[in-house]
Structures are given as C-alpha cells and as structure tokens.
Amino acid sequence: METTVLKKIWLSPPHMGKTEEAYVKEAFISNWIAPLGPNVQGFENSIEEFVDNGVHAACLSSGTAAIHLALEILGVGNGDEVLCQSFTFSASANPIAYLGASPIFIDSESDTWNICPKLLEEAINERMAMGKKPKAIVAVHLYGMPYKADEINEISQKYDIPVVEDSAEALGSSYKGRKCGSLANMGILSFNGNKIITTSGGGALLCKEKTEKERAVFLSTQARDNAPHYQHSQIGYNYRMSNVLAGIGRGQMEVLEDRVAARRYNYEFYRTNLSEVPEISFLAEPEGTFSNRWLTCILTPSFETRENLRLALENENIESRPLWKPMHAQPVFEKAISYTNGVSEDLFERGLCLPSGSSLEKEDLERICNIVKRELK
Ligand SMILES: *Cc1c(COP(=O)(O)O)cnc(C)c1O
C-alpha cells in the first residue's frame, strides 16, 4: 500500500479566516508589538460580547496561565486542597501544583463524561470531616460537552467553594442558553493551536467582577506597583497576551460561529454515516446543552478494537487519538488522592477522537468512515 501518497488528515488543525492577517499587519504598521495594545483590547471586547452574561475578559499567554491566575485570585495557596475533574488534559491540574496545593481528583459521570456531582459532594464531605475544606473546584467541559453546571453550582453554593470553569475546549458551547465560560465564579479559555479557534498560543481569564480582571492583568504583567520606578510588593507573572497574537484572535472571533457549525457538521456526519456500525457509540447532548463538538469521540467495544482502529487510521496517514488518560492514573499524580468510579478509565480504554478540524472536506470524512467500517466489520 502506498501510504505516503495519501493526504495527511490531522486531528484538529488551525483554520484561519480572511481577516486575521490584516489585524496582525495593523499591529506591525502601528508598531504595537507588545503585550498590550488595540488588538488585545479589541479581542477582549469581542470575547466579552460573545460569552456575554457580564464577563470581563483578560487575554493571557495560555489557558494554563489563566487557570493559574484564577486559582491564585481565589486564594489557593501552599498546602491547600483543590478538587479537580480527573478526566481532562493535564493543564487543568498542573496549576494546582504550581501553587503548592494538592489536587484531589474526581471521576466522571456517563451523561456528559465530566465531573460527577455525586462523587464531588462525597469528596467534599469526607475532606471536611477530616478537618480540611477544599479551596476550589476545577470543572471541565471536556471535548466541548458542558458539565452539569446546575448540580455543580448547587454544591459550590452549599459548601461555599468556588468553581473554576475550564472552558478551554468549549468556546461556543452553552448550557441552558448560557455560554460556557460564564457559568461559574471564574472561567478560562484556550486559543492553543488545536482548539476551536487559535492565536497559535494564548488563553483568557473570564471574571465576574471588573476588579478581578484588573487583578489578573496586574499579576500577569509582573505585579508592578503604581510608581514611576519599578516597584513590586508581591510576586507577579509574565502572562499577558501579545498584541500581535491578539490580532489573530480578533480575526478568529469573526468566524467562530462558522467553526462551531463545521465541527457540529463533522459530528453529525460521523454519527449518521457510522450508524450501520452498532458496536460504535457517540455521546449525545443531554437536554438543554449545546456542544461545540470540538472533537468527535467514539466509543468502541474494547481496548483492542480502539487500538487496532487507531493504527489502521495511522497507517493511512490519518491522525486520531485515544481519549484523555485520567489524571488519577497519571504517573505524575501517583500520590494524589482520588475519588473514582471506573467511568473515566473505561472511556480512556475504549474511546477514540476522530479527526474533527473545521476545514475537513466531505471526502476526508468519507475516507475516515470507510476505514472505521472496514476495521469493525
Ligand atoms: C488546552 C487545554 C488547556 C490549556 O490550555 P493552553 O492554552 O494549551 O495552556 C486546559 N484545559 C483543557 C481541558 C485543555 O484542553
């Protein structure tokens, strides 16, 4: 088989629109080649307008930086415990460690694959009985599917523990008519190269209060006191977004709705086309939720089927990827406490992300589906 001549299909490549270059050029012409400037302001405005519900956006160098600042602003520090969805990308949990706090991992429920409210409450009760109240909750809308926000917010209010809403994969998703990123005390977005829109690298912190945004900007620009010389009373970070990259972001915001529609089209195409393969299942949207379908995920009958399928795709120059390996099963978090129920480990074993880029052509989707059908026959 001449695998080398087959067109490469990536899992989730960047997809530029028509205006990104002009915004970047503007930064060059006006010499705003700095971590501030009109593109940063313009990008923040369009994020605020899109996510709505009164959020204040601070554009940063990455989604990871946004989680770090969110936790710091919520007062997480050395020796604290933070509850974190286990089924996620490591960037949801790493900032907990940056702050000298300990993650406590919570497994998923099977309706959304996200943090299980029952296990979460169990964990809170057990930690509190041991005399240690968790400082925050990190909940994730994985693959764009909204987590059970009503249930999680109710627990958050009942025990007075704030939630950081990791919407890195969920820009354009919504829950009961409200955009993801605006559902909790603080939200974060990512504009990494593989996300639904990208600035090549970047992120944003979404705050409820203007003062929180101001604090995020202050911390992200080295925590400079108000003085003519450089004076610092606390430790800061170099986390602000560059005005050049924010130009890409402004252009990407203009095509965001199209990107969401294209990703949802991919999902529908796979689901319809593969309906003749009963061994494969998909995650449906629970009532009241709208997923941006960042990545289309399928569940196969077994680890062997999943791995054979992945290799068959790879052999034909198509990139697919197993679902996220849960954090409680990661070597780096070996010593962390976790509350598990088997859901995320099963998803990791049997699940595969199919190519989901918004620039996929119909022929690409057909080519992928044919391989899946062939392999599962
Ligand atoms: C991508 C991602 C992040 C981190 O975003 P970066 O911009 O890459 O730092 C955090 N959480 C989740 C769930 C992600 O997918």
mmCIF file of C-alpha atoms and ligand atoms in Angstrom:
data_model
loop_
_atom_site.group_PDB
_atom_site.id
_atom_site.type_symbol
_atom_site.label_atom_id
_atom_site.label_comp_id
_atom_site.label_asym_id
_atom_site.label_seq_id
_atom_site.Cartn_x
_atom_site.Cartn_y
_atom_site.Cartn_z
ATOM 1 C CA MET A 1 0.000 0.000 0.000
ATOM 2 C CA GLU A 2 1.374 3.407 -0.960
ATOM 3 C CA THR A 3 0.671 5.100 2.340
ATOM 4 C CA THR A 4 2.986 8.010 1.582
ATOM 5 C CA VAL A 5 0.832 9.426 -1.208
ATOM 6 C CA LEU A 6 -2.303 9.595 0.935
ATOM 7 C CA LYS A 7 -3.261 13.103 2.009
ATOM 8 C CA LYS A 8 -2.499 13.700 5.678
ATOM 9 C CA ILE A 9 -5.555 14.305 7.834
ATOM 10 C CA TRP A 10 -4.817 15.986 11.174
ATOM 11 C CA LEU A 11 -6.878 15.635 14.325
ATOM 12 C CA SER A 12 -7.636 19.343 14.791
ATOM 13 C CA PRO A 13 -5.506 21.731 12.723
ATOM 14 C CA PRO A 14 -5.687 25.549 12.832
ATOM 15 C CA HIS A 15 -8.173 27.121 10.419
ATOM 16 C CA MET A 16 -7.628 30.787 9.571
ATOM 17 C CA GLY A 17 -10.329 33.073 8.225
ATOM 18 C CA LYS A 18 -9.915 36.079 5.945
ATOM 19 C CA THR A 19 -9.137 38.936 8.346
ATOM 20 C CA GLU A 20 -6.501 37.610 10.792
ATOM 21 C CA GLU A 21 -3.588 38.775 8.644
ATOM 22 C CA ALA A 22 -4.927 42.310 8.370
ATOM 23 C CA TYR A 23 -5.192 42.653 12.161
ATOM 24 C CA VAL A 24 -1.640 41.333 12.552
ATOM 25 C CA LYS A 25 -0.421 43.722 9.866
ATOM 26 C CA GLU A 26 -2.078 46.581 11.738
ATOM 27 C CA ALA A 27 -0.002 45.675 14.793
ATOM 28 C CA PHE A 28 3.143 45.904 12.647
ATOM 29 C CA ILE A 29 2.201 49.167 10.965
ATOM 30 C CA SER A 30 1.328 50.842 14.279
ATOM 31 C CA ASN A 31 4.338 49.171 15.988
ATOM 32 C CA TRP A 32 2.159 47.698 18.740
ATOM 33 C CA ILE A 33 4.434 44.659 19.056
ATOM 34 C CA ALA A 34 3.898 44.382 22.794
ATOM 35 C CA PRO A 35 1.833 42.529 25.383
ATOM 36 C CA LEU A 36 -0.741 45.319 25.231
ATOM 37 C CA GLY A 37 -2.358 47.381 22.506
ATOM 38 C CA PRO A 38 -5.527 47.815 20.456
ATOM 39 C CA ASN A 39 -5.745 44.179 19.315
ATOM 40 C CA VAL A 40 -5.681 42.904 22.907
ATOM 41 C CA GLN A 41 -8.429 45.379 23.795
ATOM 42 C CA GLY A 42 -10.413 44.501 20.656
ATOM 43 C CA PHE A 43 -10.057 40.760 21.219
ATOM 44 C CA GLU A 44 -11.174 41.120 24.843
ATOM 45 C CA ASN A 45 -14.203 43.148 23.754
ATOM 46 C CA SER A 46 -15.323 40.546 21.234
ATOM 47 C CA ILE A 47 -14.860 37.707 23.745
ATOM 48 C CA GLU A 48 -16.938 39.610 26.316
ATOM 49 C CA GLU A 49 -19.633 40.282 23.752
ATOM 50 C CA PHE A 50 -19.742 36.645 22.648
ATOM 51 C CA VAL A 51 -19.635 34.923 26.062
ATOM 52 C CA ASP A 52 -21.951 37.603 27.474
ATOM 53 C CA ASN A 53 -23.517 37.409 30.964
ATOM 54 C CA GLY A 54 -21.362 40.310 32.117
ATOM 55 C CA VAL A 55 -17.977 38.577 31.998
ATOM 56 C CA HIS A 56 -14.753 40.593 31.972
ATOM 57 C CA ALA A 57 -12.040 39.001 29.810
ATOM 58 C CA ALA A 58 -8.288 39.227 30.381
ATOM 59 C CA CYS A 59 -6.259 37.839 27.471
ATOM 60 C CA LEU A 60 -3.220 35.852 28.569
ATOM 61 C CA SER A 61 -0.374 33.819 27.112
ATOM 62 C CA SER A 62 -2.178 30.479 27.587
ATOM 63 C CA GLY A 63 -5.170 28.718 29.060
ATOM 64 C CA THR A 64 -2.847 27.165 31.629
ATOM 65 C CA ALA A 65 -1.791 30.657 32.759
ATOM 66 C CA ALA A 66 -5.480 31.573 33.064
ATOM 67 C CA ILE A 67 -6.158 28.602 35.374
ATOM 68 C CA HIS A 68 -3.078 29.514 37.413
ATOM 69 C CA LEU A 69 -4.279 33.108 37.907
ATOM 70 C CA ALA A 70 -7.875 32.029 38.562
ATOM 71 C CA LEU A 71 -6.740 29.772 41.401
ATOM 72 C CA GLU A 72 -4.394 32.405 42.778
ATOM 73 C CA ILE A 73 -7.127 35.083 42.727
ATOM 74 C CA LEU A 74 -9.461 32.651 44.514
ATOM 75 C CA GLY A 75 -6.845 32.406 47.247
ATOM 76 C CA VAL A 76 -5.439 28.929 46.625
ATOM 77 C CA GLY A 77 -2.018 28.575 48.210
ATOM 78 C CA ASN A 78 0.531 26.314 49.782
ATOM 79 C CA GLY A 79 -0.933 23.238 51.468
ATOM 80 C CA ASP A 80 -4.495 23.758 50.193
ATOM 81 C CA GLU A 81 -6.586 21.070 48.549
ATOM 82 C CA VAL A 82 -8.315 21.659 45.200
ATOM 83 C CA LEU A 83 -10.941 19.327 43.769
ATOM 84 C CA CYS A 84 -10.343 18.686 40.078
ATOM 85 C CA GLN A 85 -12.050 16.691 37.356
ATOM 86 C CA SER A 86 -9.832 13.662 36.735
ATOM 87 C CA PHE A 87 -10.883 13.079 33.127
ATOM 88 C CA THR A 88 -9.114 16.032 31.485
ATOM 89 C CA PHE A 89 -5.893 17.328 29.968
ATOM 90 C CA SER A 90 -3.051 17.791 32.478
ATOM 91 C CA ALA A 91 -3.218 21.596 32.112
ATOM 92 C CA SER A 92 -6.405 21.619 34.232
ATOM 93 C CA ALA A 93 -4.458 20.216 37.179
ATOM 94 C CA ASN A 94 -0.859 21.427 36.806
ATOM 95 C CA PRO A 95 -1.540 24.978 38.097
ATOM 96 C CA ILE A 96 -2.799 23.463 41.384
ATOM 97 C CA ALA A 97 0.708 22.069 41.826
ATOM 98 C CA TYR A 98 2.345 25.386 40.765
ATOM 99 C CA LEU A 99 0.652 26.965 43.808
ATOM 100 C CA GLY A 100 1.918 24.298 46.201
ATOM 101 C CA ALA A 101 -1.608 22.927 46.629
ATOM 102 C CA SER A 102 -2.732 19.315 46.199
ATOM 103 C CA PRO A 103 -5.212 18.171 43.562
ATOM 104 C CA ILE A 104 -7.931 15.770 44.634
ATOM 105 C CA PHE A 105 -9.253 14.034 41.568
ATOM 106 C CA ILE A 106 -12.935 13.372 40.980
ATOM 107 C CA ASP A 107 -14.137 10.859 38.395
ATOM 108 C CA SER A 108 -16.805 11.462 35.746
ATOM 109 C CA GLU A 109 -20.467 10.592 35.209
ATOM 110 C CA SER A 110 -21.514 8.932 31.972
ATOM 111 C CA ASP A 111 -24.098 11.503 30.697
ATOM 112 C CA THR A 112 -21.505 14.168 29.864
ATOM 113 C CA TRP A 113 -18.200 12.401 30.715
ATOM 114 C CA ASN A 114 -17.493 15.306 33.096
ATOM 115 C CA ILE A 115 -17.103 15.687 36.864
ATOM 116 C CA CYS A 116 -19.640 13.560 38.748
ATOM 117 C CA PRO A 117 -21.687 15.723 41.164
ATOM 118 C CA LYS A 118 -22.334 12.777 43.479
ATOM 119 C CA LEU A 119 -18.667 11.888 43.851
ATOM 120 C CA LEU A 120 -17.820 15.572 44.210
ATOM 121 C CA GLU A 121 -20.144 16.005 47.166
ATOM 122 C CA GLU A 122 -18.916 12.768 48.709
ATOM 123 C CA ALA A 123 -15.342 14.026 48.447
ATOM 124 C CA ILE A 124 -16.208 17.397 49.996
ATOM 125 C CA ASN A 125 -17.935 15.730 52.935
ATOM 126 C CA GLU A 126 -15.041 13.373 53.513
ATOM 127 C CA ARG A 127 -12.401 16.123 53.291
ATOM 128 C CA MET A 128 -14.403 18.344 55.652
ATOM 129 C CA ALA A 129 -14.862 15.502 58.131
ATOM 130 C CA MET A 130 -11.076 15.250 58.153
ATOM 131 C CA GLY A 131 -10.903 18.940 59.012
ATOM 132 C CA LYS A 132 -9.772 20.124 55.602
ATOM 133 C CA LYS A 133 -12.151 22.156 53.489
ATOM 134 C CA PRO A 134 -11.171 22.217 49.791
ATOM 135 C CA LYS A 135 -10.315 25.693 48.474
ATOM 136 C CA ALA A 136 -11.745 25.397 44.936
ATOM 137 C CA ILE A 137 -13.267 23.108 42.316
ATOM 138 C CA VAL A 138 -11.905 22.795 38.762
ATOM 139 C CA ALA A 139 -14.663 21.513 36.463
ATOM 140 C CA VAL A 140 -14.111 20.919 32.739
ATOM 141 C CA HIS A 141 -16.393 20.950 29.671
ATOM 142 C CA LEU A 142 -14.435 18.159 28.022
ATOM 143 C CA TYR A 143 -14.471 17.933 24.222
ATOM 144 C CA GLY A 144 -16.927 20.856 24.296
ATOM 145 C CA MET A 145 -19.653 18.988 26.201
ATOM 146 C CA PRO A 146 -20.968 21.132 29.076
ATOM 147 C CA TYR A 147 -20.673 19.628 32.543
ATOM 148 C CA LYS A 148 -23.733 19.505 34.817
ATOM 149 C CA ALA A 149 -23.468 23.153 35.814
ATOM 150 C CA ASP A 150 -26.678 23.384 37.876
ATOM 151 C CA GLU A 151 -25.665 20.462 40.060
ATOM 152 C CA ILE A 152 -22.062 21.643 40.426
ATOM 153 C CA ASN A 153 -23.104 25.235 41.217
ATOM 154 C CA GLU A 154 -25.556 23.986 43.824
ATOM 155 C CA ILE A 155 -22.770 22.064 45.566
ATOM 156 C CA SER A 156 -20.460 25.058 45.228
ATOM 157 C CA GLN A 157 -23.029 27.295 46.952
ATOM 158 C CA LYS A 158 -23.993 24.750 49.588
ATOM 159 C CA TYR A 159 -20.400 24.355 50.773
ATOM 160 C CA ASP A 160 -19.185 27.816 49.733
ATOM 161 C CA ILE A 161 -16.374 26.514 47.494
ATOM 162 C CA PRO A 162 -15.758 28.497 44.265
ATOM 163 C CA VAL A 163 -15.619 26.851 40.831
ATOM 164 C CA VAL A 164 -13.073 27.432 38.072
ATOM 165 C CA GLU A 165 -14.788 26.602 34.806
ATOM 166 C CA ASP A 166 -12.247 25.128 32.401
ATOM 167 C CA SER A 167 -13.800 26.038 29.027
ATOM 168 C CA ALA A 168 -10.571 25.534 27.093
ATOM 169 C CA GLU A 169 -12.348 23.104 24.782
ATOM 170 C CA ALA A 170 -15.803 24.657 24.976
ATOM 171 C CA LEU A 171 -15.808 28.127 23.410
ATOM 172 C CA GLY A 172 -19.155 28.290 21.591
ATOM 173 C CA SER A 173 -20.831 25.640 23.755
ATOM 174 C CA SER A 174 -23.722 26.574 26.004
ATOM 175 C CA TYR A 175 -25.731 25.264 28.920
ATOM 176 C CA LYS A 176 -29.403 26.167 29.289
ATOM 177 C CA GLY A 177 -28.889 29.125 26.965
ATOM 178 C CA ARG A 178 -25.801 30.479 28.715
ATOM 179 C CA LYS A 179 -22.380 30.365 27.099
ATOM 180 C CA CYS A 180 -19.704 28.172 28.614
ATOM 181 C CA GLY A 181 -17.133 30.364 30.326
ATOM 182 C CA SER A 182 -19.817 32.347 32.143
ATOM 183 C CA LEU A 183 -21.297 29.586 34.303
ATOM 184 C CA ALA A 184 -19.036 29.684 37.366
ATOM 185 C CA ASN A 185 -17.040 32.043 39.601
ATOM 186 C CA MET A 186 -14.256 32.194 37.029
ATOM 187 C CA GLY A 187 -13.923 30.765 33.534
ATOM 188 C CA ILE A 188 -10.957 30.134 31.290
ATOM 189 C CA LEU A 189 -10.500 29.782 27.528
ATOM 190 C CA SER A 190 -7.611 28.460 25.450
ATOM 191 C CA PHE A 191 -6.504 29.569 21.995
ATOM 192 C CA ASN A 192 -3.847 26.902 21.588
ATOM 193 C CA GLY A 193 -3.191 25.659 18.049
ATOM 194 C CA ASN A 194 -5.536 22.678 18.322
ATOM 195 C CA LYS A 195 -8.544 24.467 19.824
ATOM 196 C CA ILE A 196 -11.727 25.579 18.046
ATOM 197 C CA ILE A 197 -10.153 28.968 17.357
ATOM 198 C CA THR A 198 -6.493 29.754 17.851
ATOM 199 C CA THR A 199 -3.953 32.528 18.270
ATOM 200 C CA SER A 200 -1.205 29.884 17.883
ATOM 201 C CA GLY A 201 -0.876 30.070 21.660
ATOM 202 C CA GLY A 202 -2.994 32.022 24.103
ATOM 203 C CA GLY A 203 -5.796 32.000 26.609
ATOM 204 C CA ALA A 204 -8.213 34.163 28.527
ATOM 205 C CA LEU A 205 -9.489 34.500 32.069
ATOM 206 C CA LEU A 206 -13.179 35.344 32.349
ATOM 207 C CA CYS A 207 -14.117 37.122 35.581
ATOM 208 C CA LYS A 208 -17.426 38.176 37.099
ATOM 209 C CA GLU A 209 -16.016 41.371 38.632
ATOM 210 C CA LYS A 210 -14.059 44.132 36.925
ATOM 211 C CA THR A 211 -11.715 44.263 39.925
ATOM 212 C CA GLU A 212 -10.853 40.582 39.399
ATOM 213 C CA LYS A 213 -9.900 41.279 35.802
ATOM 214 C CA GLU A 214 -7.758 44.215 36.929
ATOM 215 C CA ARG A 215 -6.032 41.960 39.420
ATOM 216 C CA ALA A 216 -5.428 39.338 36.700
ATOM 217 C CA VAL A 217 -3.888 41.962 34.390
ATOM 218 C CA PHE A 218 -1.764 43.287 37.280
ATOM 219 C CA LEU A 219 -0.480 39.805 38.165
ATOM 220 C CA SER A 220 0.081 38.894 34.507
ATOM 221 C CA THR A 221 2.311 41.938 33.938
ATOM 222 C CA GLN A 222 4.805 41.295 36.760
ATOM 223 C CA ALA A 223 2.723 42.851 39.574
ATOM 224 C CA ARG A 224 4.092 46.371 39.219
ATOM 225 C CA ASP A 225 3.067 48.818 41.918
ATOM 226 C CA ASN A 226 1.878 52.275 40.941
ATOM 227 C CA ALA A 227 5.205 54.144 40.948
ATOM 228 C CA PRO A 228 7.428 55.846 38.342
ATOM 229 C CA HIS A 229 10.202 53.325 39.003
ATOM 230 C CA TYR A 230 9.799 49.555 39.022
ATOM 231 C CA GLN A 231 8.450 48.619 42.428
ATOM 232 C CA HIS A 232 6.928 45.301 43.476
ATOM 233 C CA SER A 233 5.164 44.259 46.677
ATOM 234 C CA GLN A 234 4.224 40.774 45.503
ATOM 235 C CA ILE A 235 5.264 38.035 43.096
ATOM 236 C CA GLY A 236 3.967 38.546 39.566
ATOM 237 C CA TYR A 237 3.986 36.659 36.282
ATOM 238 C CA ASN A 238 4.704 37.399 32.642
ATOM 239 C CA TYR A 239 1.402 36.052 31.336
ATOM 240 C CA ARG A 240 -0.155 38.844 29.229
ATOM 241 C CA MET A 241 -1.103 38.152 25.601
ATOM 242 C CA SER A 242 0.931 39.746 22.815
ATOM 243 C CA ASN A 243 -0.835 42.360 20.689
ATOM 244 C CA VAL A 244 0.374 40.530 17.553
ATOM 245 C CA LEU A 245 -1.317 37.272 18.556
ATOM 246 C CA ALA A 246 -4.451 39.075 19.725
ATOM 247 C CA GLY A 247 -4.757 40.233 16.099
ATOM 248 C CA ILE A 248 -5.144 36.603 15.032
ATOM 249 C CA GLY A 249 -7.729 36.203 17.790
ATOM 250 C CA ARG A 250 -9.819 39.143 16.543
ATOM 251 C CA GLY A 251 -9.989 37.599 13.091
ATOM 252 C CA GLN A 252 -10.811 34.176 14.521
ATOM 253 C CA MET A 253 -13.716 35.578 16.555
ATOM 254 C CA GLU A 254 -15.323 36.693 13.274
ATOM 255 C CA VAL A 255 -15.521 33.067 12.096
ATOM 256 C CA LEU A 256 -16.180 31.374 15.446
ATOM 257 C CA GLU A 257 -19.839 30.596 14.690
ATOM 258 C CA ASP A 258 -18.812 29.016 11.354
ATOM 259 C CA ARG A 259 -16.187 26.924 13.109
ATOM 260 C CA VAL A 260 -18.738 25.642 15.618
ATOM 261 C CA ALA A 261 -21.149 24.797 12.778
ATOM 262 C CA ALA A 262 -18.404 22.932 10.879
ATOM 263 C CA ARG A 263 -17.409 20.886 13.942
ATOM 264 C CA ARG A 264 -21.030 20.018 14.635
ATOM 265 C CA TYR A 265 -21.417 19.013 10.993
ATOM 266 C CA ASN A 266 -18.441 16.628 11.386
ATOM 267 C CA TYR A 267 -20.084 15.029 14.412
ATOM 268 C CA GLU A 268 -23.408 14.602 12.595
ATOM 269 C CA PHE A 269 -21.652 13.174 9.543
ATOM 270 C CA TYR A 270 -19.794 10.559 11.600
ATOM 271 C CA ARG A 271 -22.882 9.676 13.633
ATOM 272 C CA THR A 272 -25.124 9.227 10.601
ATOM 273 C CA ASN A 273 -22.542 7.545 8.407
ATOM 274 C CA LEU A 274 -21.447 5.119 11.133
ATOM 275 C CA SER A 275 -24.956 4.302 12.348
ATOM 276 C CA GLU A 276 -24.650 0.997 10.472
ATOM 277 C CA VAL A 277 -21.853 0.009 12.875
ATOM 278 C CA PRO A 278 -23.762 -0.764 16.085
ATOM 279 C CA GLU A 279 -20.555 -1.522 18.006
ATOM 280 C CA ILE A 280 -19.694 2.189 17.953
ATOM 281 C CA SER A 281 -21.412 4.722 20.175
ATOM 282 C CA PHE A 282 -21.390 8.513 20.449
ATOM 283 C CA LEU A 283 -22.040 10.946 23.296
ATOM 284 C CA ALA A 284 -25.422 12.642 22.805
ATOM 285 C CA GLU A 285 -26.197 16.138 24.100
ATOM 286 C CA PRO A 286 -28.294 15.989 27.271
ATOM 287 C CA GLU A 287 -31.381 18.213 27.129
ATOM 288 C CA GLY A 288 -30.557 21.901 27.482
ATOM 289 C CA THR A 289 -26.944 21.559 26.412
ATOM 290 C CA PHE A 290 -25.267 22.642 23.191
ATOM 291 C CA SER A 291 -21.782 21.287 22.454
ATOM 292 C CA ASN A 292 -19.343 22.919 20.047
ATOM 293 C CA ARG A 293 -18.254 19.319 19.271
ATOM 294 C CA TRP A 294 -14.629 20.374 19.436
ATOM 295 C CA LEU A 295 -13.620 16.753 18.888
ATOM 296 C CA THR A 296 -15.902 13.926 17.798
ATOM 297 C CA CYS A 297 -15.296 10.970 20.110
ATOM 298 C CA ILE A 298 -16.418 7.400 19.561
ATOM 299 C CA LEU A 299 -16.571 4.501 21.980
ATOM 300 C CA THR A 300 -15.529 1.108 20.632
ATOM 301 C CA PRO A 301 -16.256 -2.283 22.261
ATOM 302 C CA SER A 302 -12.745 -2.809 23.676
ATOM 303 C CA PHE A 303 -9.215 -1.509 24.087
ATOM 304 C CA GLU A 304 -8.062 -3.857 21.293
ATOM 305 C CA THR A 305 -10.649 -2.554 18.819
ATOM 306 C CA ARG A 306 -9.773 1.031 19.676
ATOM 307 C CA GLU A 307 -6.054 0.454 19.255
ATOM 308 C CA ASN A 308 -6.433 -1.521 16.008
ATOM 309 C CA LEU A 309 -8.619 1.229 14.609
ATOM 310 C CA ARG A 310 -6.164 3.930 15.648
ATOM 311 C CA LEU A 311 -3.295 2.054 13.969
ATOM 312 C CA ALA A 312 -5.357 1.398 10.830
ATOM 313 C CA LEU A 313 -6.037 5.137 10.539
ATOM 314 C CA GLU A 314 -2.400 5.993 11.215
ATOM 315 C CA ASN A 315 -1.390 3.562 8.506
ATOM 316 C CA GLU A 316 -3.419 5.638 6.064
ATOM 317 C CA ASN A 317 -1.961 8.935 7.243
ATOM 318 C CA ILE A 318 -4.909 9.870 9.441
ATOM 319 C CA GLU A 319 -4.325 11.215 12.942
ATOM 320 C CA SER A 320 -6.699 10.039 15.665
ATOM 321 C CA ARG A 321 -6.135 9.968 19.419
ATOM 322 C CA PRO A 322 -7.248 7.975 22.476
ATOM 323 C CA LEU A 323 -9.431 9.959 24.879
ATOM 324 C CA TRP A 324 -7.633 11.783 27.712
ATOM 325 C CA LYS A 325 -5.940 9.492 30.197
ATOM 326 C CA PRO A 326 -7.452 10.383 33.592
ATOM 327 C CA MET A 327 -5.234 12.361 35.947
ATOM 328 C CA HIS A 328 -5.625 9.860 38.796
ATOM 329 C CA ALA A 329 -3.923 7.289 36.531
ATOM 330 C CA GLN A 330 -1.021 9.558 35.529
ATOM 331 C CA PRO A 331 2.441 8.762 36.941
ATOM 332 C CA VAL A 332 2.995 12.426 37.866
ATOM 333 C CA PHE A 333 -0.090 12.400 40.120
ATOM 334 C CA GLU A 334 0.543 8.932 41.546
ATOM 335 C CA LYS A 335 0.399 10.205 45.110
ATOM 336 C CA ALA A 336 -2.710 12.340 44.693
ATOM 337 C CA ILE A 337 -5.958 11.411 46.429
ATOM 338 C CA SER A 338 -8.798 10.472 44.096
ATOM 339 C CA TYR A 339 -12.466 9.555 44.183
ATOM 340 C CA THR A 340 -13.126 7.125 41.340
ATOM 341 C CA ASN A 341 -15.962 5.070 39.901
ATOM 342 C CA GLY A 342 -14.406 3.455 36.827
ATOM 343 C CA VAL A 343 -16.098 5.757 34.289
ATOM 344 C CA SER A 344 -13.067 7.692 33.020
ATOM 345 C CA GLU A 345 -10.813 4.619 32.938
ATOM 346 C CA ASP A 346 -13.358 2.843 30.761
ATOM 347 C CA LEU A 347 -13.649 5.865 28.447
ATOM 348 C CA PHE A 348 -9.862 6.020 28.153
ATOM 349 C CA GLU A 349 -9.667 2.313 27.264
ATOM 350 C CA ARG A 350 -12.368 2.247 24.616
ATOM 351 C CA GLY A 351 -12.582 5.796 23.303
ATOM 352 C CA LEU A 352 -11.042 7.404 20.243
ATOM 353 C CA CYS A 353 -11.104 11.018 18.991
ATOM 354 C CA LEU A 354 -11.643 11.155 15.236
ATOM 355 C CA PRO A 355 -10.300 13.958 13.032
ATOM 356 C CA SER A 356 -12.521 16.946 13.766
ATOM 357 C CA GLY A 357 -10.990 20.027 12.144
ATOM 358 C CA SER A 358 -13.347 22.687 10.817
ATOM 359 C CA SER A 359 -11.533 22.555 7.459
ATOM 360 C CA LEU A 360 -12.244 18.844 6.837
ATOM 361 C CA GLU A 361 -13.718 18.095 3.425
ATOM 362 C CA LYS A 362 -16.575 15.696 2.790
ATOM 363 C CA GLU A 363 -14.152 13.324 1.006
ATOM 364 C CA ASP A 364 -11.933 13.297 4.116
ATOM 365 C CA LEU A 365 -14.895 12.361 6.320
ATOM 366 C CA GLU A 366 -15.930 9.641 3.890
ATOM 367 C CA ARG A 367 -12.398 8.270 3.744
ATOM 368 C CA ILE A 368 -12.254 8.076 7.552
ATOM 369 C CA CYS A 369 -15.701 6.474 7.866
ATOM 370 C CA ASN A 370 -14.804 3.812 5.293
ATOM 371 C CA ILE A 371 -11.768 2.772 7.290
ATOM 372 C CA VAL A 372 -13.803 2.624 10.504
ATOM 373 C CA LYS A 373 -16.446 0.476 8.790
ATOM 374 C CA ARG A 374 -13.802 -1.803 7.249
ATOM 375 C CA GLU A 375 -12.000 -2.273 10.575
ATOM 376 C CA LEU A 376 -15.118 -3.004 12.592
ATOM 377 C CA LYS A 377 -16.617 -5.491 10.155
HETATM 378 C C1 LIG B 1 -5.925 23.087 26.046
HETATM 379 C C2 LIG B 1 -6.439 22.892 27.407
HETATM 380 C C3 LIG B 1 -5.981 23.635 28.489
HETATM 381 C C4 LIG B 1 -4.780 24.528 28.442
HETATM 382 O O1 LIG B 1 -4.749 25.498 27.513
HETATM 383 P P1 LIG B 1 -3.362 26.041 26.917
HETATM 384 O O2 LIG B 1 -3.776 27.271 26.215
HETATM 385 O O3 LIG B 1 -2.850 24.980 25.990
HETATM 386 O O4 LIG B 1 -2.436 26.299 28.050
HETATM 387 C C5 LIG B 1 -6.594 23.480 29.716
HETATM 388 N N1 LIG B 1 -7.596 22.606 29.885
HETATM 389 C C6 LIG B 1 -8.051 21.847 28.875
HETATM 390 C C7 LIG B 1 -9.190 20.913 29.138
HETATM 391 C C8 LIG B 1 -7.476 21.935 27.606
HETATM 392 O O5 LIG B 1 -7.926 21.154 26.621
#
